[in-house]
Amino acid sequence: MRESYVIAPSILAADFTRLGEQIAEAESAGADWFHVDVMDGHFVSNLTMGPFIVAACRRTTKLPLDVHLMVEAPERFLAAFAKAGASSLIVHVEACPDITGTLKTIKSLGCKAGVTLNPATPASDIESALILSDQVLVLTVHPGYSGQELMPEIIPKVAEIRRKLDEIQSPAWLEVDGGLTAANISQLRDAGAEAFVSGSAVFHYPDGIAAGIRLLREHLQ
Ligand code: DX5
Ligand code: ZN
């Protein structure tokens, strides 16, 4: 078990007219990493941000930038995101015909390498990638949009991946992403997750960003 859990606010839910301020507020409230959701309009139907925004975040914070690439053929963009200041690059197994090769490329660029999988993809599809992964991200919603409800049927898959990581004594972070709230975060922790991505429950929390982070943290105690 880790000494402490990671909370990674997803800037997809931030107010982009005040991105720097919102990152600073989340950082002072104890955010550990920032999660950046990159979508290309092909792998998912939404279109979001590219290396330019990662570079802007990098100028705003020294915390790790956790970049989730929801794009077709992510190999095309790895070097650009590494240069922009990404700390970790997470690729979808569904978008990578040679996942092992892609993870090796990410490491050669000096970034942590992460693999992720859609809700419909079985854990067995990432089995061969676990040994090379520094992070394993389990999507608990269909990727594409912030503000959806967590799919509870994915929680057993989190536990299954936890067992597989433990079996190979992997030091990889097991991370969950999508629909996290104070009401469900402890179930994900109990299933073995250690890093928690949250968009809405941080940036849209009615009492503000700091209170949102505090509440999630309280439910991880
Ligand atoms: C979903 C993204 C998530 C999303 C999380 O496609 O990968 O990172 O922004 O936002 P919430 O916490 O609002 O579901
Ligand atoms: Zn994400």
PDB file of C-alpha atoms and ligand atoms in Angstrom:
ATOM      1  CA  MET A   1       0.000   0.000   0.000  1.00  0.00           C
ATOM      2  CA  ARG A   2       1.107   3.582  -0.666  1.00  0.00           C
ATOM      3  CA  GLU A   3       1.917   6.066   2.080  1.00  0.00           C
ATOM      4  CA  SER A   4      -0.693   8.382   0.605  1.00  0.00           C
ATOM      5  CA  TYR A   5      -3.180   8.412  -2.223  1.00  0.00           C
ATOM      6  CA  VAL A   6      -2.924  10.671  -5.253  1.00  0.00           C
ATOM      7  CA  ILE A   7      -5.679  13.104  -6.198  1.00  0.00           C
ATOM      8  CA  ALA A   8      -5.328  14.257  -9.799  1.00  0.00           C
ATOM      9  CA  PRO A   9      -7.768  17.002 -10.811  1.00  0.00           C
ATOM     10  CA  SER A  10      -8.720  16.783 -14.486  1.00  0.00           C
ATOM     11  CA  ILE A  11      -8.418  20.231 -16.034  1.00  0.00           C
ATOM     12  CA  LEU A  12     -11.078  19.278 -18.597  1.00  0.00           C
ATOM     13  CA  ALA A  13     -13.621  20.510 -16.040  1.00  0.00           C
ATOM     14  CA  ALA A  14     -11.725  23.727 -15.225  1.00  0.00           C
ATOM     15  CA  ASP A  15     -12.729  27.230 -16.265  1.00  0.00           C
ATOM     16  CA  PHE A  16     -10.270  27.847 -19.106  1.00  0.00           C
ATOM     17  CA  THR A  17     -10.579  31.622 -18.807  1.00  0.00           C
ATOM     18  CA  ARG A  18      -8.858  31.191 -15.421  1.00  0.00           C
ATOM     19  CA  LEU A  19      -6.854  28.011 -15.908  1.00  0.00           C
ATOM     20  CA  GLY A  20      -3.678  29.248 -14.179  1.00  0.00           C
ATOM     21  CA  GLU A  21      -5.606  30.467 -11.127  1.00  0.00           C
ATOM     22  CA  GLN A  22      -7.598  27.263 -10.868  1.00  0.00           C
ATOM     23  CA  ILE A  23      -4.467  25.111 -11.089  1.00  0.00           C
ATOM     24  CA  ALA A  24      -2.843  27.223  -8.360  1.00  0.00           C
ATOM     25  CA  GLU A  25      -5.929  26.887  -6.154  1.00  0.00           C
ATOM     26  CA  ALA A  26      -6.030  23.111  -6.597  1.00  0.00           C
ATOM     27  CA  GLU A  27      -2.310  22.870  -5.912  1.00  0.00           C
ATOM     28  CA  SER A  28      -2.588  24.823  -2.643  1.00  0.00           C
ATOM     29  CA  ALA A  29      -5.508  22.595  -1.651  1.00  0.00           C
ATOM     30  CA  GLY A  30      -3.312  19.512  -1.953  1.00  0.00           C
ATOM     31  CA  ALA A  31      -3.696  18.241  -5.515  1.00  0.00           C
ATOM     32  CA  ASP A  32      -0.877  15.771  -6.250  1.00  0.00           C
ATOM     33  CA  TRP A  33      -0.902  15.589 -10.070  1.00  0.00           C
ATOM     34  CA  PHE A  34      -2.885  17.338 -12.809  1.00  0.00           C
ATOM     35  CA  HIS A  35      -4.675  15.176 -15.357  1.00  0.00           C
ATOM     36  CA  VAL A  36      -4.909  16.425 -18.956  1.00  0.00           C
ATOM     37  CA  ASP A  37      -7.548  14.820 -21.201  1.00  0.00           C
ATOM     38  CA  VAL A  38      -6.478  14.907 -24.834  1.00  0.00           C
ATOM     39  CA  MET A  39      -9.226  13.964 -27.320  1.00  0.00           C
ATOM     40  CA  ASP A  40      -8.940  13.946 -31.097  1.00  0.00           C
ATOM     41  CA  GLY A  41     -12.537  13.697 -32.345  1.00  0.00           C
ATOM     42  CA  HIS A  42     -11.812  10.189 -33.728  1.00  0.00           C
ATOM     43  CA  PHE A  43     -10.960   7.862 -30.863  1.00  0.00           C
ATOM     44  CA  VAL A  44     -13.703   9.683 -28.947  1.00  0.00           C
ATOM     45  CA  SER A  45     -16.284  12.052 -30.386  1.00  0.00           C
ATOM     46  CA  ASN A  46     -15.036  15.094 -28.451  1.00  0.00           C
ATOM     47  CA  LEU A  47     -12.136  17.372 -29.362  1.00  0.00           C
ATOM     48  CA  THR A  48     -10.114  19.021 -26.581  1.00  0.00           C
ATOM     49  CA  MET A  49      -6.515  20.071 -26.137  1.00  0.00           C
ATOM     50  CA  GLY A  50      -3.007  19.468 -27.426  1.00  0.00           C
ATOM     51  CA  PRO A  51       0.630  20.034 -26.412  1.00  0.00           C
ATOM     52  CA  PHE A  52       0.102  23.797 -26.311  1.00  0.00           C
ATOM     53  CA  ILE A  53      -2.121  23.475 -23.219  1.00  0.00           C
ATOM     54  CA  VAL A  54       0.301  21.033 -21.578  1.00  0.00           C
ATOM     55  CA  ALA A  55       3.043  23.626 -22.061  1.00  0.00           C
ATOM     56  CA  ALA A  56       0.799  26.293 -20.484  1.00  0.00           C
ATOM     57  CA  CYS A  57       0.132  24.023 -17.475  1.00  0.00           C
ATOM     58  CA  ARG A  58       3.857  23.346 -17.207  1.00  0.00           C
ATOM     59  CA  ARG A  59       4.494  27.082 -16.834  1.00  0.00           C
ATOM     60  CA  THR A  60       1.890  27.218 -14.050  1.00  0.00           C
ATOM     61  CA  THR A  61       2.834  24.248 -11.847  1.00  0.00           C
ATOM     62  CA  LYS A  62       5.735  21.973 -11.040  1.00  0.00           C
ATOM     63  CA  LEU A  63       3.410  19.088 -10.128  1.00  0.00           C
ATOM     64  CA  PRO A  64       3.327  16.028 -12.396  1.00  0.00           C
ATOM     65  CA  LEU A  65       1.215  16.433 -15.544  1.00  0.00           C
ATOM     66  CA  ASP A  66      -0.617  13.204 -16.240  1.00  0.00           C
ATOM     67  CA  VAL A  67      -1.570  13.230 -19.905  1.00  0.00           C
ATOM     68  CA  HIS A  68      -4.356  10.875 -21.010  1.00  0.00           C
ATOM     69  CA  LEU A  69      -4.272  10.443 -24.782  1.00  0.00           C
ATOM     70  CA  MET A  70      -7.709   9.547 -26.126  1.00  0.00           C
ATOM     71  CA  VAL A  71      -6.440   9.658 -29.696  1.00  0.00           C
ATOM     72  CA  GLU A  72      -5.949   7.344 -32.667  1.00  0.00           C
ATOM     73  CA  ALA A  73      -2.310   6.429 -33.381  1.00  0.00           C
ATOM     74  CA  PRO A  74      -0.912   8.240 -30.308  1.00  0.00           C
ATOM     75  CA  GLU A  75       2.675   7.495 -31.440  1.00  0.00           C
ATOM     76  CA  ARG A  76       2.383  10.558 -33.723  1.00  0.00           C
ATOM     77  CA  PHE A  77       2.176  12.925 -30.755  1.00  0.00           C
ATOM     78  CA  LEU A  78       4.314  11.393 -27.990  1.00  0.00           C
ATOM     79  CA  ALA A  79       7.417  13.487 -28.639  1.00  0.00           C
ATOM     80  CA  ALA A  80       5.418  16.723 -28.814  1.00  0.00           C
ATOM     81  CA  PHE A  81       3.723  16.061 -25.474  1.00  0.00           C
ATOM     82  CA  ALA A  82       7.014  15.053 -23.848  1.00  0.00           C
ATOM     83  CA  LYS A  83       8.608  18.268 -25.102  1.00  0.00           C
ATOM     84  CA  ALA A  84       5.657  20.300 -23.798  1.00  0.00           C
ATOM     85  CA  GLY A  85       6.382  19.013 -20.279  1.00  0.00           C
ATOM     86  CA  ALA A  86       4.171  15.949 -19.778  1.00  0.00           C
ATOM     87  CA  SER A  87       5.309  13.789 -16.852  1.00  0.00           C
ATOM     88  CA  SER A  88       3.360  10.713 -17.855  1.00  0.00           C
ATOM     89  CA  LEU A  89       1.797   9.710 -21.148  1.00  0.00           C
ATOM     90  CA  ILE A  90      -1.117   7.299 -20.951  1.00  0.00           C
ATOM     91  CA  VAL A  91      -2.198   5.503 -24.117  1.00  0.00           C
ATOM     92  CA  HIS A  92      -5.279   3.415 -24.859  1.00  0.00           C
ATOM     93  CA  VAL A  93      -4.636  -0.245 -25.583  1.00  0.00           C
ATOM     94  CA  GLU A  94      -7.462  -0.054 -28.155  1.00  0.00           C
ATOM     95  CA  ALA A  95      -5.462   2.558 -30.126  1.00  0.00           C
ATOM     96  CA  CYS A  96      -2.076   0.802 -29.997  1.00  0.00           C
ATOM     97  CA  PRO A  97      -1.470  -2.270 -32.189  1.00  0.00           C
ATOM     98  CA  ASP A  98       2.001  -2.555 -30.601  1.00  0.00           C
ATOM     99  CA  ILE A  99       1.368  -1.491 -26.996  1.00  0.00           C
ATOM    100  CA  THR A 100       4.752  -2.759 -25.795  1.00  0.00           C
ATOM    101  CA  GLY A 101       6.568  -0.719 -28.446  1.00  0.00           C
ATOM    102  CA  THR A 102       4.531   2.391 -27.634  1.00  0.00           C
ATOM    103  CA  LEU A 103       5.242   2.124 -23.892  1.00  0.00           C
ATOM    104  CA  LYS A 104       8.962   1.728 -24.641  1.00  0.00           C
ATOM    105  CA  THR A 105       8.895   4.835 -26.834  1.00  0.00           C
ATOM    106  CA  ILE A 106       7.253   6.827 -24.024  1.00  0.00           C
ATOM    107  CA  LYS A 107       9.970   5.754 -21.582  1.00  0.00           C
ATOM    108  CA  SER A 108      12.686   6.631 -24.090  1.00  0.00           C
ATOM    109  CA  LEU A 109      11.252  10.165 -24.150  1.00  0.00           C
ATOM    110  CA  GLY A 110      11.819  10.430 -20.388  1.00  0.00           C
ATOM    111  CA  CYS A 111       8.151  10.151 -19.375  1.00  0.00           C
ATOM    112  CA  LYS A 112       6.334   7.646 -17.195  1.00  0.00           C
ATOM    113  CA  ALA A 113       4.426   5.208 -19.370  1.00  0.00           C
ATOM    114  CA  GLY A 114       0.785   4.430 -18.747  1.00  0.00           C
ATOM    115  CA  VAL A 115      -1.741   2.094 -20.317  1.00  0.00           C
ATOM    116  CA  THR A 116      -5.508   2.543 -20.142  1.00  0.00           C
ATOM    117  CA  LEU A 117      -8.604   0.684 -21.282  1.00  0.00           C
ATOM    118  CA  ASN A 118     -12.202   1.546 -22.087  1.00  0.00           C
ATOM    119  CA  PRO A 119     -15.065   0.172 -19.961  1.00  0.00           C
ATOM    120  CA  ALA A 120     -15.868  -2.462 -22.611  1.00  0.00           C
ATOM    121  CA  THR A 121     -12.279  -3.724 -22.866  1.00  0.00           C
ATOM    122  CA  PRO A 122     -11.437  -6.715 -20.642  1.00  0.00           C
ATOM    123  CA  ALA A 123      -8.502  -6.598 -18.229  1.00  0.00           C
ATOM    124  CA  SER A 124      -6.892  -9.483 -20.145  1.00  0.00           C
ATOM    125  CA  ASP A 125      -6.232  -7.074 -23.069  1.00  0.00           C
ATOM    126  CA  ILE A 126      -3.667  -5.133 -21.021  1.00  0.00           C
ATOM    127  CA  GLU A 127      -2.048  -8.109 -19.327  1.00  0.00           C
ATOM    128  CA  SER A 128       1.071  -8.127 -21.515  1.00  0.00           C
ATOM    129  CA  ALA A 129       1.492  -4.359 -21.034  1.00  0.00           C
ATOM    130  CA  LEU A 130       1.502  -4.403 -17.219  1.00  0.00           C
ATOM    131  CA  ILE A 131       5.150  -5.268 -16.787  1.00  0.00           C
ATOM    132  CA  LEU A 132       6.227  -2.176 -18.746  1.00  0.00           C
ATOM    133  CA  SER A 133       3.677   0.224 -17.255  1.00  0.00           C
ATOM    134  CA  ASP A 134       4.381   2.854 -14.614  1.00  0.00           C
ATOM    135  CA  GLN A 135       0.664   3.588 -14.407  1.00  0.00           C
ATOM    136  CA  VAL A 136      -2.495   1.690 -15.243  1.00  0.00           C
ATOM    137  CA  LEU A 137      -5.586   3.850 -15.717  1.00  0.00           C
ATOM    138  CA  VAL A 138      -9.004   2.233 -15.513  1.00  0.00           C
ATOM    139  CA  LEU A 139     -11.784   4.210 -17.198  1.00  0.00           C
ATOM    140  CA  THR A 140     -14.915   4.127 -15.046  1.00  0.00           C
ATOM    141  CA  VAL A 141     -16.977   6.009 -17.668  1.00  0.00           C
ATOM    142  CA  HIS A 142     -17.024   5.872 -21.468  1.00  0.00           C
ATOM    143  CA  PRO A 143     -14.294   8.359 -22.328  1.00  0.00           C
ATOM    144  CA  GLY A 144     -15.120  11.641 -24.014  1.00  0.00           C
ATOM    145  CA  TYR A 145     -16.805  13.887 -21.498  1.00  0.00           C
ATOM    146  CA  SER A 146     -16.478  15.119 -17.961  1.00  0.00           C
ATOM    147  CA  GLY A 147     -19.512  14.992 -15.681  1.00  0.00           C
ATOM    148  CA  GLN A 148     -20.782  11.448 -16.336  1.00  0.00           C
ATOM    149  CA  GLU A 149     -21.796   8.922 -13.695  1.00  0.00           C
ATOM    150  CA  LEU A 150     -19.355   6.212 -12.644  1.00  0.00           C
ATOM    151  CA  MET A 151     -20.212   2.751 -13.992  1.00  0.00           C
ATOM    152  CA  PRO A 152     -20.259   0.585 -10.816  1.00  0.00           C
ATOM    153  CA  GLU A 153     -19.881  -2.601 -12.879  1.00  0.00           C
ATOM    154  CA  ILE A 154     -16.267  -1.549 -13.597  1.00  0.00           C
ATOM    155  CA  ILE A 155     -15.232  -1.748  -9.927  1.00  0.00           C
ATOM    156  CA  PRO A 156     -14.563  -5.540 -10.115  1.00  0.00           C
ATOM    157  CA  LYS A 157     -12.244  -4.848 -13.071  1.00  0.00           C
ATOM    158  CA  VAL A 158     -10.237  -2.454 -10.859  1.00  0.00           C
ATOM    159  CA  ALA A 159      -9.882  -5.276  -8.306  1.00  0.00           C
ATOM    160  CA  GLU A 160      -8.911  -7.752 -11.048  1.00  0.00           C
ATOM    161  CA  ILE A 161      -6.155  -5.452 -12.331  1.00  0.00           C
ATOM    162  CA  ARG A 162      -4.992  -4.859  -8.732  1.00  0.00           C
ATOM    163  CA  ARG A 163      -4.560  -8.648  -8.367  1.00  0.00           C
ATOM    164  CA  LYS A 164      -2.665  -8.909 -11.645  1.00  0.00           C
ATOM    165  CA  LEU A 165      -0.312  -6.059 -10.632  1.00  0.00           C
ATOM    166  CA  ASP A 166       0.277  -7.637  -7.228  1.00  0.00           C
ATOM    167  CA  GLU A 167       0.974 -11.018  -8.829  1.00  0.00           C
ATOM    168  CA  ILE A 168       3.863  -9.568 -10.835  1.00  0.00           C
ATOM    169  CA  GLN A 169       4.879  -7.293  -7.914  1.00  0.00           C
ATOM    170  CA  SER A 170       4.468  -4.271 -10.131  1.00  0.00           C
ATOM    171  CA  PRO A 171       5.178  -0.849  -8.621  1.00  0.00           C
ATOM    172  CA  ALA A 172       2.762   0.756 -11.121  1.00  0.00           C
ATOM    173  CA  TRP A 173       0.150   3.209  -9.878  1.00  0.00           C
ATOM    174  CA  LEU A 174      -3.390   1.925 -10.306  1.00  0.00           C
ATOM    175  CA  GLU A 175      -5.447   4.963 -11.290  1.00  0.00           C
ATOM    176  CA  VAL A 176      -9.178   5.420 -11.854  1.00  0.00           C
ATOM    177  CA  ASP A 177     -10.855   8.043 -14.014  1.00  0.00           C
ATOM    178  CA  GLY A 178     -14.443   9.124 -14.545  1.00  0.00           C
ATOM    179  CA  GLY A 179     -17.445   9.940 -12.373  1.00  0.00           C
ATOM    180  CA  LEU A 180     -15.594   9.919  -9.049  1.00  0.00           C
ATOM    181  CA  THR A 181     -17.390  11.516  -6.113  1.00  0.00           C
ATOM    182  CA  ALA A 182     -17.099  11.550  -2.328  1.00  0.00           C
ATOM    183  CA  ALA A 183     -19.827   8.886  -2.353  1.00  0.00           C
ATOM    184  CA  ASN A 184     -17.918   6.316  -4.441  1.00  0.00           C
ATOM    185  CA  ILE A 185     -14.187   7.066  -4.048  1.00  0.00           C
ATOM    186  CA  SER A 186     -13.717   4.741  -1.061  1.00  0.00           C
ATOM    187  CA  GLN A 187     -15.141   1.787  -3.036  1.00  0.00           C
ATOM    188  CA  LEU A 188     -12.464   2.353  -5.672  1.00  0.00           C
ATOM    189  CA  ARG A 189      -9.781   2.586  -2.981  1.00  0.00           C
ATOM    190  CA  ASP A 190     -11.044  -0.654  -1.468  1.00  0.00           C
ATOM    191  CA  ALA A 191     -10.789  -2.274  -4.919  1.00  0.00           C
ATOM    192  CA  GLY A 192      -7.105  -1.300  -4.958  1.00  0.00           C
ATOM    193  CA  ALA A 193      -6.944   2.069  -6.729  1.00  0.00           C
ATOM    194  CA  GLU A 194      -4.298   4.496  -5.488  1.00  0.00           C
ATOM    195  CA  ALA A 195      -4.586   7.492  -7.809  1.00  0.00           C
ATOM    196  CA  PHE A 196      -7.896   9.240  -8.360  1.00  0.00           C
ATOM    197  CA  VAL A 197      -8.687  11.499 -11.316  1.00  0.00           C
ATOM    198  CA  SER A 198     -11.532  13.935 -10.805  1.00  0.00           C
ATOM    199  CA  GLY A 199     -12.939  16.692 -12.997  1.00  0.00           C
ATOM    200  CA  SER A 200     -16.391  17.712 -11.783  1.00  0.00           C
ATOM    201  CA  ALA A 201     -16.002  16.802  -8.107  1.00  0.00           C
ATOM    202  CA  VAL A 202     -13.075  19.247  -7.950  1.00  0.00           C
ATOM    203  CA  PHE A 203     -13.691  22.054 -10.444  1.00  0.00           C
ATOM    204  CA  HIS A 204     -17.499  22.076 -10.226  1.00  0.00           C
ATOM    205  CA  TYR A 205     -17.787  21.440  -6.505  1.00  0.00           C
ATOM    206  CA  PRO A 206     -20.358  23.974  -5.252  1.00  0.00           C
ATOM    207  CA  ASP A 207     -18.200  25.151  -2.320  1.00  0.00           C
ATOM    208  CA  GLY A 208     -15.123  25.570  -4.478  1.00  0.00           C
ATOM    209  CA  ILE A 209     -12.047  23.688  -5.646  1.00  0.00           C
ATOM    210  CA  ALA A 210     -10.306  23.492  -2.269  1.00  0.00           C
ATOM    211  CA  ALA A 211     -13.415  22.149  -0.531  1.00  0.00           C
ATOM    212  CA  GLY A 212     -13.910  19.594  -3.326  1.00  0.00           C
ATOM    213  CA  ILE A 213     -10.377  18.251  -2.934  1.00  0.00           C
ATOM    214  CA  ARG A 214     -10.688  18.215   0.865  1.00  0.00           C
ATOM    215  CA  LEU A 215     -13.905  16.218   0.707  1.00  0.00           C
ATOM    216  CA  LEU A 216     -12.431  13.593  -1.647  1.00  0.00           C
ATOM    217  CA  ARG A 217      -9.370  13.339   0.600  1.00  0.00           C
ATOM    218  CA  GLU A 218     -11.542  12.887   3.708  1.00  0.00           C
ATOM    219  CA  HIS A 219     -13.274   9.939   2.044  1.00  0.00           C
ATOM    220  CA  LEU A 220      -9.907   8.300   1.379  1.00  0.00           C
ATOM    221  CA  GLN A 221      -8.869   8.344   5.060  1.00  0.00           C
TER     222      GLN A 221
HETATM  223  C1  DX5 B   1     -13.298  11.139 -19.410  1.00  0.00           C
HETATM  224  C2  DX5 B   1     -11.992  11.751 -18.945  1.00  0.00           C
HETATM  225  C3  DX5 B   1     -11.968  12.075 -17.509  1.00  0.00           C
HETATM  226  C4  DX5 B   1     -12.919  13.167 -17.088  1.00  0.00           C
HETATM  227  C5  DX5 B   1     -13.160  13.067 -15.615  1.00  0.00           C
HETATM  228  O1  DX5 B   1     -13.229  11.033 -20.776  1.00  0.00           O
HETATM  229  O2  DX5 B   1     -10.937  10.852 -19.225  1.00  0.00           O
HETATM  230  O3  DX5 B   1     -10.652  12.401 -17.082  1.00  0.00           O
HETATM  231  O4  DX5 B   1     -12.463  14.450 -17.376  1.00  0.00           O
HETATM  232  O5  DX5 B   1     -14.139  13.993 -15.270  1.00  0.00           O
HETATM  233  P1  DX5 B   1     -15.259  13.649 -14.189  1.00  0.00           P
HETATM  234  O6  DX5 B   1     -14.560  13.468 -12.891  1.00  0.00           O
HETATM  235  O7  DX5 B   1     -16.133  14.862 -14.237  1.00  0.00           O
HETATM  236  O8  DX5 B   1     -15.947  12.401 -14.659  1.00  0.00           O
HETATM  237 ZN    ZN B   2      -8.859  11.137 -18.310  1.00  0.00          ZN
END
